[in-house]
Each structure stands twice: as structure tokens, then as C-alpha cells.
PDB file of C-alpha atoms in Angstrom:
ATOM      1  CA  UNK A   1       0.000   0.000   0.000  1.00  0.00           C
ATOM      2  CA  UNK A   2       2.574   2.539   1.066  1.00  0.00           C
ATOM      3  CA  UNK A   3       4.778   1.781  -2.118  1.00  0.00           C
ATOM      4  CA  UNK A   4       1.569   1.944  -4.541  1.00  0.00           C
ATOM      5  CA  UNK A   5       0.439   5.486  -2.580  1.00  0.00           C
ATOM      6  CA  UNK A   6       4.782   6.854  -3.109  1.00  0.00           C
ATOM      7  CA  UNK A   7       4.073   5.961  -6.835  1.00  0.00           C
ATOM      8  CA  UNK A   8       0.678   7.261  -7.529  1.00  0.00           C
ATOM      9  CA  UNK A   9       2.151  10.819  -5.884  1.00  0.00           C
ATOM     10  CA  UNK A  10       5.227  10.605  -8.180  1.00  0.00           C
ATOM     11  CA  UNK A  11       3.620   9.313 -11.730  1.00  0.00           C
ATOM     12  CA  UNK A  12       3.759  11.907 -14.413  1.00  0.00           C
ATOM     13  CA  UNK A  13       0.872   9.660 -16.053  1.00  0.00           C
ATOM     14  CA  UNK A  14      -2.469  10.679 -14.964  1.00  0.00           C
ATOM     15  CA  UNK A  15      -5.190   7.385 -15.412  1.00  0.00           C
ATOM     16  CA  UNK A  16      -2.022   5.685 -13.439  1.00  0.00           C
ATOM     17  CA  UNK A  17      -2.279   8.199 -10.519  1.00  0.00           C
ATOM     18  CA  UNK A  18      -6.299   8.180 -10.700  1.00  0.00           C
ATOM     19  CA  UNK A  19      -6.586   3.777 -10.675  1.00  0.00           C
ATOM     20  CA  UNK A  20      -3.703   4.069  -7.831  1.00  0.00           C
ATOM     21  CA  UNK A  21      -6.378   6.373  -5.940  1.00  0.00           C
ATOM     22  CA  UNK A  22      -9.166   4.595  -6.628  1.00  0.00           C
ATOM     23  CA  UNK A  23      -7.537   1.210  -6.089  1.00  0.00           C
ATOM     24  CA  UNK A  24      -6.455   2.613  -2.144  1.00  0.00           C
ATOM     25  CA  UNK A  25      -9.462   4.797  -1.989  1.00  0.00           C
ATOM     26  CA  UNK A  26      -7.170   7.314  -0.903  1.00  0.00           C
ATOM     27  CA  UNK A  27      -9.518  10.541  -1.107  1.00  0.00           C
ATOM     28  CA  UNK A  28      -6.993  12.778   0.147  1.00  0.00           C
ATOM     29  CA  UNK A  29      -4.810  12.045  -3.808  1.00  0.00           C
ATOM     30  CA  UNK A  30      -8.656  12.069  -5.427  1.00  0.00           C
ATOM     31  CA  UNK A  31      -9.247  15.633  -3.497  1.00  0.00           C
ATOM     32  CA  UNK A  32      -5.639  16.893  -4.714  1.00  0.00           C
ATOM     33  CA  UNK A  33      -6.364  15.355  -8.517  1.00  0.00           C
ATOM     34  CA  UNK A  34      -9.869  16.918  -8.779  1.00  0.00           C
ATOM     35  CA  UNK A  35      -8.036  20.461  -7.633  1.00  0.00           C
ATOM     36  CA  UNK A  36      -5.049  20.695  -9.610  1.00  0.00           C
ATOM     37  CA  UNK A  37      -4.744  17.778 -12.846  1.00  0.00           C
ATOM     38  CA  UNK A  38      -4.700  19.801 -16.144  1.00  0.00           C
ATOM     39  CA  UNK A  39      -7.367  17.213 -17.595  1.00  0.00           C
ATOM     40  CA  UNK A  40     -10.772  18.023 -16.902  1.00  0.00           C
ATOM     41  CA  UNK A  41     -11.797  14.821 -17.384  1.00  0.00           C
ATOM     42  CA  UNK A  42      -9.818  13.181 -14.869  1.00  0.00           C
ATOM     43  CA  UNK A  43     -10.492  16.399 -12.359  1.00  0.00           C
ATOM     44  CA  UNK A  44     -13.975  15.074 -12.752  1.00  0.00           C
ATOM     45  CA  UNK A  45     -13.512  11.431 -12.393  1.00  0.00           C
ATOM     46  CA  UNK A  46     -11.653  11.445  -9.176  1.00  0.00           C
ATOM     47  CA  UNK A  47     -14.117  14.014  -7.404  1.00  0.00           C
ATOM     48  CA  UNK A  48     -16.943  11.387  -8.361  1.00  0.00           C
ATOM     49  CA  UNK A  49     -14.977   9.053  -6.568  1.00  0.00           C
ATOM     50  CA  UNK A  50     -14.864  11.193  -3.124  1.00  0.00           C
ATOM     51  CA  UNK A  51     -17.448  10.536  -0.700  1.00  0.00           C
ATOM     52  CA  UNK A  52     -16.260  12.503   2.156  1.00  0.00           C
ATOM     53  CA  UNK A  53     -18.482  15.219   2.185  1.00  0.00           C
ATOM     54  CA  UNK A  54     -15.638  17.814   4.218  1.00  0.00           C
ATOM     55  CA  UNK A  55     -13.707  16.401   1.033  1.00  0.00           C
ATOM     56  CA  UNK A  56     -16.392  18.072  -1.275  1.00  0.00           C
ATOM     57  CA  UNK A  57     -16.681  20.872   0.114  1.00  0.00           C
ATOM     58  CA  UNK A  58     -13.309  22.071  -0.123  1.00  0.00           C
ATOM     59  CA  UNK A  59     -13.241  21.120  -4.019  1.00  0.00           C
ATOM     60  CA  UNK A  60     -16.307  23.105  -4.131  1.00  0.00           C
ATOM     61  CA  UNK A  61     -14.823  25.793  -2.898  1.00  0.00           C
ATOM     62  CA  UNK A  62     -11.543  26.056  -4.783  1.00  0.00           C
ATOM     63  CA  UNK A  63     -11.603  24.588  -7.743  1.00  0.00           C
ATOM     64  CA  UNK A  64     -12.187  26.759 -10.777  1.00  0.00           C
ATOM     65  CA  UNK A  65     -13.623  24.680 -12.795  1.00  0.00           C
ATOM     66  CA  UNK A  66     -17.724  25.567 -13.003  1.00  0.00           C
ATOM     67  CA  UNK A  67     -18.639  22.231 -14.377  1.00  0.00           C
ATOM     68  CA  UNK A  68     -16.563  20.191 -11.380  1.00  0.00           C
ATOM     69  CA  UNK A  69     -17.933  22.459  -8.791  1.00  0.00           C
ATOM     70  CA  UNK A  70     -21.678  22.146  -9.779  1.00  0.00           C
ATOM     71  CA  UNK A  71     -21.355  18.368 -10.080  1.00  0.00           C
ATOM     72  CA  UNK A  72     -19.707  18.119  -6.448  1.00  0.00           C
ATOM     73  CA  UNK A  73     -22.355  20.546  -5.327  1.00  0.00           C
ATOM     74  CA  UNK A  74     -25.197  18.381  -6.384  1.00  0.00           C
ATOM     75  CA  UNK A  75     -23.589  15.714  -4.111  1.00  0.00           C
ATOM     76  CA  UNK A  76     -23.150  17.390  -0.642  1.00  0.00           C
ATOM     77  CA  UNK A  77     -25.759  16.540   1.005  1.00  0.00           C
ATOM     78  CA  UNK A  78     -25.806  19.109   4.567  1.00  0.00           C
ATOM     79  CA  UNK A  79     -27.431  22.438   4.264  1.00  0.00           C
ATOM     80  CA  UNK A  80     -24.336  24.180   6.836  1.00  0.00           C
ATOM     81  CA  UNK A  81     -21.475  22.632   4.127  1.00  0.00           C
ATOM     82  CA  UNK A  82     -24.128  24.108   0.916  1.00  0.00           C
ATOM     83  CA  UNK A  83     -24.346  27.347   2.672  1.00  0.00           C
ATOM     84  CA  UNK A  84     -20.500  27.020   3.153  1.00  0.00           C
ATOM     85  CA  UNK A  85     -20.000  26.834  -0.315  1.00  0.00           C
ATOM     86  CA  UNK A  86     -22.515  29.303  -1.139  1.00  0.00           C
ATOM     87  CA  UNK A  87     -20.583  31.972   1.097  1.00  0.00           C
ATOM     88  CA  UNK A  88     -17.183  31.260  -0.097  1.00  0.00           C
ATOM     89  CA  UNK A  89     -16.544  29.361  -2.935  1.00  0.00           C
ATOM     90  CA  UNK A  90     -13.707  30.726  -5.792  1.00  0.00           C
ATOM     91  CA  UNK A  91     -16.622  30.511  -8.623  1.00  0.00           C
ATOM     92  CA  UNK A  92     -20.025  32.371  -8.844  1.00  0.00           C
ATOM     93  CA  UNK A  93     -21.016  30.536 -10.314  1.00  0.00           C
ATOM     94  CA  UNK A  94     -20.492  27.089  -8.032  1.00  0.00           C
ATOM     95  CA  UNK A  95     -21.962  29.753  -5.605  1.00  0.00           C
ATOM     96  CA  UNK A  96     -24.711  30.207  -7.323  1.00  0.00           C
ATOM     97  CA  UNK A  97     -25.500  26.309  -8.020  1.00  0.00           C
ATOM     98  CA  UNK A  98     -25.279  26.110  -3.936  1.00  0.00           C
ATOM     99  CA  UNK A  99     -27.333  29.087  -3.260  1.00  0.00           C
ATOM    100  CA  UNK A 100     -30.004  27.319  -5.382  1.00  0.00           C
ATOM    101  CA  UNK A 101     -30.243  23.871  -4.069  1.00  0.00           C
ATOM    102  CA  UNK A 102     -30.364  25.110  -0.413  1.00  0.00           C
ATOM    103  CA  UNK A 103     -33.564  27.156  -2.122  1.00  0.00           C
ATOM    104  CA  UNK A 104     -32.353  30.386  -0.110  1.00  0.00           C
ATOM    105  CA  UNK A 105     -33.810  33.396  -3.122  1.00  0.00           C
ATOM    106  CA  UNK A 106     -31.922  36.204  -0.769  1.00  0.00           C
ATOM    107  CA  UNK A 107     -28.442  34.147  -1.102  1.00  0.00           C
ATOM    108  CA  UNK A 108     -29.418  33.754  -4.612  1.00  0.00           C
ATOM    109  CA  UNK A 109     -29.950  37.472  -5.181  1.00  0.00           C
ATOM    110  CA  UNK A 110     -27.134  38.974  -3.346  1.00  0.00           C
ATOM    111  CA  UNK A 111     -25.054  36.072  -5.171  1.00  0.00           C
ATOM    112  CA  UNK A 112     -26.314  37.695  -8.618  1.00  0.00           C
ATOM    113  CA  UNK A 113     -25.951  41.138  -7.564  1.00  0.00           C
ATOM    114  CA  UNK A 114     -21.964  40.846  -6.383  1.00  0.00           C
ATOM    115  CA  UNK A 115     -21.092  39.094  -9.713  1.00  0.00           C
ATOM    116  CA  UNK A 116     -19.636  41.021 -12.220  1.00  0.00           C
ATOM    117  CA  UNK A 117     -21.151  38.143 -15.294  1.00  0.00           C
ATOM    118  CA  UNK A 118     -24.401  39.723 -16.522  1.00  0.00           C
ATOM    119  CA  UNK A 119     -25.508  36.278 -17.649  1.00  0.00           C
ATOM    120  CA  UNK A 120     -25.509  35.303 -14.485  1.00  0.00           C
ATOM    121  CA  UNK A 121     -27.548  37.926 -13.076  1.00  0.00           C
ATOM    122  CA  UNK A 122     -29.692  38.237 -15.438  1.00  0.00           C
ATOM    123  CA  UNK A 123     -30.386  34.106 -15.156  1.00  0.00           C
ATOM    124  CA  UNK A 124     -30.695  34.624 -11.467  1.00  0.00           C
ATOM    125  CA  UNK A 125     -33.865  37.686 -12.164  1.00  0.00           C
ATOM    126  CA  UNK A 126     -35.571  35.064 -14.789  1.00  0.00           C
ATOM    127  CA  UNK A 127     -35.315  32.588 -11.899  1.00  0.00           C
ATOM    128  CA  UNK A 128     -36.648  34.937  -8.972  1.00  0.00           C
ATOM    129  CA  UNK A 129     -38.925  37.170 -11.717  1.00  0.00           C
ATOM    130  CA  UNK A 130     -37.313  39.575  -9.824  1.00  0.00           C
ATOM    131  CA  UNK A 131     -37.941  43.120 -10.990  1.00  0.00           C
ATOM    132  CA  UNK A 132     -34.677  44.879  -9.332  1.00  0.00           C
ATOM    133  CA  UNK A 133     -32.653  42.186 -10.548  1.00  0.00           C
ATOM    134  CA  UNK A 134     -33.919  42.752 -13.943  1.00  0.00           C
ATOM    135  CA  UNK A 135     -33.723  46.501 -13.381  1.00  0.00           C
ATOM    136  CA  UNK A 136     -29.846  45.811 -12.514  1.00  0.00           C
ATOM    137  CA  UNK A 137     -29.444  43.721 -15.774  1.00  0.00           C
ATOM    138  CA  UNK A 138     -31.096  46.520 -18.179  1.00  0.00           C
ATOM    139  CA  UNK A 139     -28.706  48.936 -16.371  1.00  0.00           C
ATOM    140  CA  UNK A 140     -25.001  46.894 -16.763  1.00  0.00           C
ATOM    141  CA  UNK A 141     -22.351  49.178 -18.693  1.00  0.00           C
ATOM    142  CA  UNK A 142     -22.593  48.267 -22.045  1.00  0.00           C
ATOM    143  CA  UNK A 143     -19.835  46.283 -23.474  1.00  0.00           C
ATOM    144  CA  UNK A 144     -20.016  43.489 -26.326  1.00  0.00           C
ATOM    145  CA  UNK A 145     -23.176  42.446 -28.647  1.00  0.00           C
ATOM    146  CA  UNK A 146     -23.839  39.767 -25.964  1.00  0.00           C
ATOM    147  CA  UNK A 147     -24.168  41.550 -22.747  1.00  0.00           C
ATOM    148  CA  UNK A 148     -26.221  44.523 -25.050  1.00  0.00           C
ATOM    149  CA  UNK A 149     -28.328  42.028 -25.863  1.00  0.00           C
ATOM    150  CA  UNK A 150     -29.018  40.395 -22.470  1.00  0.00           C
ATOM    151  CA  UNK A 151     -29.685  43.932 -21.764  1.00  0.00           C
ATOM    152  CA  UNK A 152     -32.318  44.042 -23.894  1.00  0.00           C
ATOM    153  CA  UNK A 153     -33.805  40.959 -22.617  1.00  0.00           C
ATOM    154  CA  UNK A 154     -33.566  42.296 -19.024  1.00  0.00           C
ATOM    155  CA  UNK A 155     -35.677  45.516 -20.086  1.00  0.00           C
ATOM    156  CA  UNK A 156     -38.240  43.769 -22.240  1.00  0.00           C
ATOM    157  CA  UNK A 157     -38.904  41.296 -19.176  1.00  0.00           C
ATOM    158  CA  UNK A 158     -39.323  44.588 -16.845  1.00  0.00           C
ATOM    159  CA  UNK A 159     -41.730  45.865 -18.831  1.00  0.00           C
ATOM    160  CA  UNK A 160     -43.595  42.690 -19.256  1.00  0.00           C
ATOM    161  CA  UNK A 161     -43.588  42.774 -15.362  1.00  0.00           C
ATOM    162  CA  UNK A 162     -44.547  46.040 -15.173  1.00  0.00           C
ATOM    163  CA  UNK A 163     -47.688  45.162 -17.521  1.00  0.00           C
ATOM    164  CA  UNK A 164     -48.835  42.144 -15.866  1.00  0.00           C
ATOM    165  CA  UNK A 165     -49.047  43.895 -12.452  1.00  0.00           C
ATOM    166  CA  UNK A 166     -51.018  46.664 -13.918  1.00  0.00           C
ATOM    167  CA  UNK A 167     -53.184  44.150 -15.601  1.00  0.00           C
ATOM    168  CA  UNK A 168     -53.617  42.611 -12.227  1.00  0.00           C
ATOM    169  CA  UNK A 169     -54.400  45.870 -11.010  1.00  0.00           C
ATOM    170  CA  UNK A 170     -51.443  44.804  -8.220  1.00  0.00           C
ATOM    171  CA  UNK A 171     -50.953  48.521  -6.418  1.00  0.00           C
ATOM    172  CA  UNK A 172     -49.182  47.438  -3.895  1.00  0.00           C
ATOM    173  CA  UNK A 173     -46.511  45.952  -6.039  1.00  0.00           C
ATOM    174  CA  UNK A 174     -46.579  49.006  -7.855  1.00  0.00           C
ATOM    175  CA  UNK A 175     -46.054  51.103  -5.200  1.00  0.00           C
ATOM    176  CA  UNK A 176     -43.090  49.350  -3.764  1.00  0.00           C
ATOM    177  CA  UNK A 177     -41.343  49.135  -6.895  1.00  0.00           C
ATOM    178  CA  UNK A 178     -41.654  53.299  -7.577  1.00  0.00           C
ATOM    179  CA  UNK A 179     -40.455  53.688  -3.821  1.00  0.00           C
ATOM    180  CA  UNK A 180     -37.757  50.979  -4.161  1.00  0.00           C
ATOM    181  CA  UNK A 181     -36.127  51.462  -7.974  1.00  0.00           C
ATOM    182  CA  UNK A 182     -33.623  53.972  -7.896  1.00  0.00           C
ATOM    183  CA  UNK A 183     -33.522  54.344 -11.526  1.00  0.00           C
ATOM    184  CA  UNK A 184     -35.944  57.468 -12.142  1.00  0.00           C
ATOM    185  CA  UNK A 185     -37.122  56.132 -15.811  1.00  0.00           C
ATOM    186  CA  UNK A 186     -38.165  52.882 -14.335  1.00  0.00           C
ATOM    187  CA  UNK A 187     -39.702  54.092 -11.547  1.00  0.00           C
ATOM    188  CA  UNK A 188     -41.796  56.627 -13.862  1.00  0.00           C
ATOM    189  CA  UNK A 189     -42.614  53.756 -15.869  1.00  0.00           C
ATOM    190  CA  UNK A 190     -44.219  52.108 -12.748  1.00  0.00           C
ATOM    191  CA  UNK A 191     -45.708  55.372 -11.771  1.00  0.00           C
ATOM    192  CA  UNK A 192     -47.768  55.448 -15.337  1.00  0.00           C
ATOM    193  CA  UNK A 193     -49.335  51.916 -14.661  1.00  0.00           C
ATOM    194  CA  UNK A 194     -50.524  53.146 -11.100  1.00  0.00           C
ATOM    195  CA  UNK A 195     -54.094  53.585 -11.254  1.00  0.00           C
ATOM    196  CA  UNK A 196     -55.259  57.375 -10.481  1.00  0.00           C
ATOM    197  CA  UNK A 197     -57.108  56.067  -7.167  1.00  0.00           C
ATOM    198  CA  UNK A 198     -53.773  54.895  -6.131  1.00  0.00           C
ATOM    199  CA  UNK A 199     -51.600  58.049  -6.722  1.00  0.00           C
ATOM    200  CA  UNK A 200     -51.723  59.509  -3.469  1.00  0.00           C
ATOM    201  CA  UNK A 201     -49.510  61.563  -1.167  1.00  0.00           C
ATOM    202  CA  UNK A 202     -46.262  59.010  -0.024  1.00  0.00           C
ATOM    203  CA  UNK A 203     -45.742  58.396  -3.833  1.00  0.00           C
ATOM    204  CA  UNK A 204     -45.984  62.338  -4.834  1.00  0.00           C
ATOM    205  CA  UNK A 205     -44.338  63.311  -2.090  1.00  0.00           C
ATOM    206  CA  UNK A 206     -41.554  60.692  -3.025  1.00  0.00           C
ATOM    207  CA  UNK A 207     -41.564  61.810  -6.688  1.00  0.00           C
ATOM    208  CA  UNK A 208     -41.425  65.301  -5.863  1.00  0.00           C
ATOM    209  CA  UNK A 209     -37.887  64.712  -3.977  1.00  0.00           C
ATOM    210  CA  UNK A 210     -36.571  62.996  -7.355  1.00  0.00           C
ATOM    211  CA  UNK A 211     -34.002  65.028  -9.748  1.00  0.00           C
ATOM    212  CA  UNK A 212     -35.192  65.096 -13.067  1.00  0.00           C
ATOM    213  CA  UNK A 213     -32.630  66.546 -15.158  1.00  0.00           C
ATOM    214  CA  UNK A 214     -31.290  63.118 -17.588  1.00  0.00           C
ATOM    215  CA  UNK A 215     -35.279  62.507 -17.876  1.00  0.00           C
ATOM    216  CA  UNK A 216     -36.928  61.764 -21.268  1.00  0.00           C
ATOM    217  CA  UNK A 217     -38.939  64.869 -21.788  1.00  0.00           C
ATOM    218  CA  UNK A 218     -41.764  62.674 -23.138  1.00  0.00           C
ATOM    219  CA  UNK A 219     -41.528  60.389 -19.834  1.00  0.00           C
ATOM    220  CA  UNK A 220     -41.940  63.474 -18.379  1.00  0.00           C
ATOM    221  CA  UNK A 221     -45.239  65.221 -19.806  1.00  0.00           C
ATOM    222  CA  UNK A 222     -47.227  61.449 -19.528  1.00  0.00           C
ATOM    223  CA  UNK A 223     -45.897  61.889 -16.065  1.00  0.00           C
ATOM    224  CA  UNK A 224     -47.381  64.963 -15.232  1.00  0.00           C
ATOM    225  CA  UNK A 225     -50.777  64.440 -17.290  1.00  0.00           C
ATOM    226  CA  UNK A 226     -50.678  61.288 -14.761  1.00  0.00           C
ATOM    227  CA  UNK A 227     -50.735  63.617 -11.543  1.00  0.00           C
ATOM    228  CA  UNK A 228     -52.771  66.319 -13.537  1.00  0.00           C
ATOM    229  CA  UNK A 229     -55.637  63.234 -14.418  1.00  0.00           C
ATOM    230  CA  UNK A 230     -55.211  61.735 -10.662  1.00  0.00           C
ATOM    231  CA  UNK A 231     -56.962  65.727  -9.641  1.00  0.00           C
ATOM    232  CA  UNK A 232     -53.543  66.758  -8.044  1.00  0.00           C
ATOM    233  CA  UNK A 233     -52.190  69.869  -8.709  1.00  0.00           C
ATOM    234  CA  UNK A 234     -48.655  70.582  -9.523  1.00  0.00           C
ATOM    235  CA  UNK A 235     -46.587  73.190  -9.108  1.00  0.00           C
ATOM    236  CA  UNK A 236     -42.531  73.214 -10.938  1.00  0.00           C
ATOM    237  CA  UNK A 237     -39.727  74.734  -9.451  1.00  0.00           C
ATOM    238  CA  UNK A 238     -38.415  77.119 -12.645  1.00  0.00           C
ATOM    239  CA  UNK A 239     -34.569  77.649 -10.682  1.00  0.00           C
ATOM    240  CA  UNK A 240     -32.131  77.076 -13.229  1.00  0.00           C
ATOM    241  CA  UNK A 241     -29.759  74.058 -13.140  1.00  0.00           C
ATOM    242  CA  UNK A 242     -26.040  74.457 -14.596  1.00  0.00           C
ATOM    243  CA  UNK A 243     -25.877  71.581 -17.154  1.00  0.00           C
ATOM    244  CA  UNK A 244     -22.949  69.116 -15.965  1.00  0.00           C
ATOM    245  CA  UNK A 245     -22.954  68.495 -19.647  1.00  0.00           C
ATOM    246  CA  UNK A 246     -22.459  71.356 -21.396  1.00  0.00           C
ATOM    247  CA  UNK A 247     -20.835  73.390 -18.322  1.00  0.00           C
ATOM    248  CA  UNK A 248     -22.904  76.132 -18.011  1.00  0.00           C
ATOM    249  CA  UNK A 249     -23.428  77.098 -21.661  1.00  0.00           C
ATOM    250  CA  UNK A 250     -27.384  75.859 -21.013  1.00  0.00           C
ATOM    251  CA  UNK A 251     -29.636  75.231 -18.210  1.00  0.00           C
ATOM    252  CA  UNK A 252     -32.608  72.667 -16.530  1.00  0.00           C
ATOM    253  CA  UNK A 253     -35.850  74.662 -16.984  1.00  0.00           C
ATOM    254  CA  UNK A 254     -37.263  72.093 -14.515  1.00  0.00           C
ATOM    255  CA  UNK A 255     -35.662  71.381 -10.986  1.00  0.00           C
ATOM    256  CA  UNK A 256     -38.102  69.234  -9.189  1.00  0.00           C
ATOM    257  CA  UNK A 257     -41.847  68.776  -9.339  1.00  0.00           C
ATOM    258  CA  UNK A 258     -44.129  69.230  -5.938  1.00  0.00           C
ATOM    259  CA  UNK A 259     -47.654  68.576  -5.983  1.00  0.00           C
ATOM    260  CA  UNK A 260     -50.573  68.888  -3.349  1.00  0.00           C
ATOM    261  CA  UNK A 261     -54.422  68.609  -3.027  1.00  0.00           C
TER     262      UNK A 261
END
């Protein structure tokens, strides 16, 4: 045994090294071959060969391989060692995969929201049907054709959200989304799917603290024909605004909006 462990540490040939392992069932050499062998392949055989859940774990949580860690994920079988993985683990991804099995949508979220891959996310707010999360996606700095176009995606499905709860006639949702977004465009576009009954005095007195300067002057007259129809009336702050964008050479006309009964 001890000879047979010396050589499968030494060999240079992989499948040697692996049948050694599996021949001793020595999972500390399967734990080191899953972690560090070049072939993916045999990475993956000798993890399916650990059954030491501790053993798992830790490939789980360092290996950088996405494929490895979501098949050794789908084996650990304690909620504590998931939510281990979930907290710590190299990947997002592998983070993700544990984050979903234990069920937990706030891991899940906050998971989605601290990675910097915009698939992720945005597979994460198709999941959840989760309209910050999609909000978030719709909002990533543009880069490549791909993420532009999981962009797109991500604002399409907000507005199909956005529809469906004013189809439901769903105020409450409504309401918490305009208080919550901190996008101004988005939360507009909630606003103009409120029902007038609903428009009352926490969401105009939280839309009258909003700065409206990089608002789509369209976005902006439905917005006030909205409070106008709802029997508020409004009142606009005329104070010029120096334009950040063209340095003073042209000004806001409209500052804020207030309205009252």
C-alpha cells in the first residue's frame, strides 16, 4: 500500500495516478487530482470518486472549474457545508449552483448582484422574476453584442412585469417598486401603470424629492398628465440648473416637481 500510494504521488501519467487512488481509496490524492490535474476529465472522475463530504466541500470551494464544482455541489448533502460553499466558494457561479439547491432566493440574489457576469444575473432575475434584478441587468455598462443584448432581454422582461401587475391591477406591487427602484425612468414607468385612485400623497411626495434633469422629456409630460388626471395639482420649481454636460453654456428649466391637493 505505502509503495503503490509513493508511486501514484510521483507518476507523471495521470489514469495511473487516478486507478492508484481509486484502487487505495485514498480521497486525500482524489481531493488533490480533482483540484489541480490539467485534464478536466480526470479532475472530474476522481471528485466522483470522493465521498467525504468535508472532502467536497473544499473542491467546491476552490476549484475553478464551473462544471466540477456544480457536479460536487449536487452531491453534498448538509445544508451548513451548501451554505458554506454558497458563502465562499472561488466561482459564482459554483456559488450560485449552492445558493439554489439550499432554495435560499436572498443568497441567490445577493449572489447575482456581487457578480460582475451579466448572464448570471440576469439568469438569477428570470429565476426569482425579480424586478430589481432585472432593473440591474437593463442597467449593466454596455460592453459586447452579448451583454447589449441580455440587456435588452432584461428591459423587455421589466416591462412585461410592469404590464402584468397593472393588468392585475397589483398597487401594492406598484407602489413598492416606484419607492424601491432607484432608476428614475423605471420608476416613472411604474408610476404610469398606477391607477389614479392609487396616486396619493407618499408616492408624490416621493416623486417630488426625485431630480429630473437626464429625464426623457416625453416620460416626463405622460408623467405629469398622470398627476394632472389623478386631480392633483402641480406646481414646478423654474430655478435654473447648470448643465454638468455642457458646463454652463445651457440650463434645466425644470428642478423638481411638488404637488398637493
Amino acid at each position: 500500500t505505502r509503495i503503490l500510494r509513493r508511486k501514484a504521488l510521483r507518476s507523471k501519467d495521470e489514469n495511473f495516478r487516478l486507478q492508484a487512488a481509486r484502487q487505495l481509496n485514498d480521497e486525500v490524492i482524489l481531493r488533490r487530482m480533482a483540484l489541480r490535474e490539467g485534464n478536466a476529465s480526470i479532475r472530474q472522475q476522481a471528485a466522483a470518486v470522493i465521498r467525504h463530504q468535508p472532502f467536497l466541500v473544499a473542491v467546491g470551494l476552490d476549484t475553478w472549474d464551473i462544471d466540477l464544482g456544480k457536479q460536487v455541489v449536487a452531491r453534498i448533502d448538509h445544508d451548513l457545508l451548501l451554505l458554506r460553499v454558497a458563502r465562499s466558494a472561488r466561482q459564482d457561479a459554483i456559488r450560485l449552483a449552492a445558493a439554489e439547491k439550499l432554495m435560499d432566493h436572498k443568497l441567490m440574489k445577493r449572489i447575482a448582484l456581487a457578480s460582475a457576469d451579466i448572464s448570471l444575473r440576469w439568469e438569477v432575475a428570470r429565476k426569482l422574476n425579480d424586478p430589481e434584478l432585472m432593473a440591474d441587468v437593463a442597467l449593466f455598462k454596455p460592453g459586447h453584442e452579448h451583454s447589449d443584448l441580455v440587456r435588452k432581454q432584461a428591459l423587455d422582461a421589466l416591462v412585461d412585469y410592469l404590464n402584468e401587475l397593472e393588468s392585475e391591477h397589483d398597487v401594492a406591487r406598484l407602489r413598492s417598486f416606484i419607492l424601491i427602484q432607484e432608476h428614475l425612468p423605471f420608476k416613472l414607468m411604474a408610476f404610469l401603470r398606477l391607477p389614479t385612485y392609487a396616486i396619493r400623497r407618499s408616492v408624490m411626495q416621493h416623486l417630488s424629492r426625485q431630480a429630473y434633469h437626464y429625464v426623457d422629456p416625453a416620460i416626463l409630460s405622460e408623467m405629469l398628465a398622470k398627476v394632472r388626471s389623478a386631480d392633483w395639482s402641480i406646481k414646478e420649481s423654474i430655478h435654473p440648473v447648470v448643465c454638468v454636460h455642457c458646463k454652463g453654456k445651457g440650463t434645466f428649466s425644470l428642478k423638481a416637481v411638488t404637488a398637493r391637493l
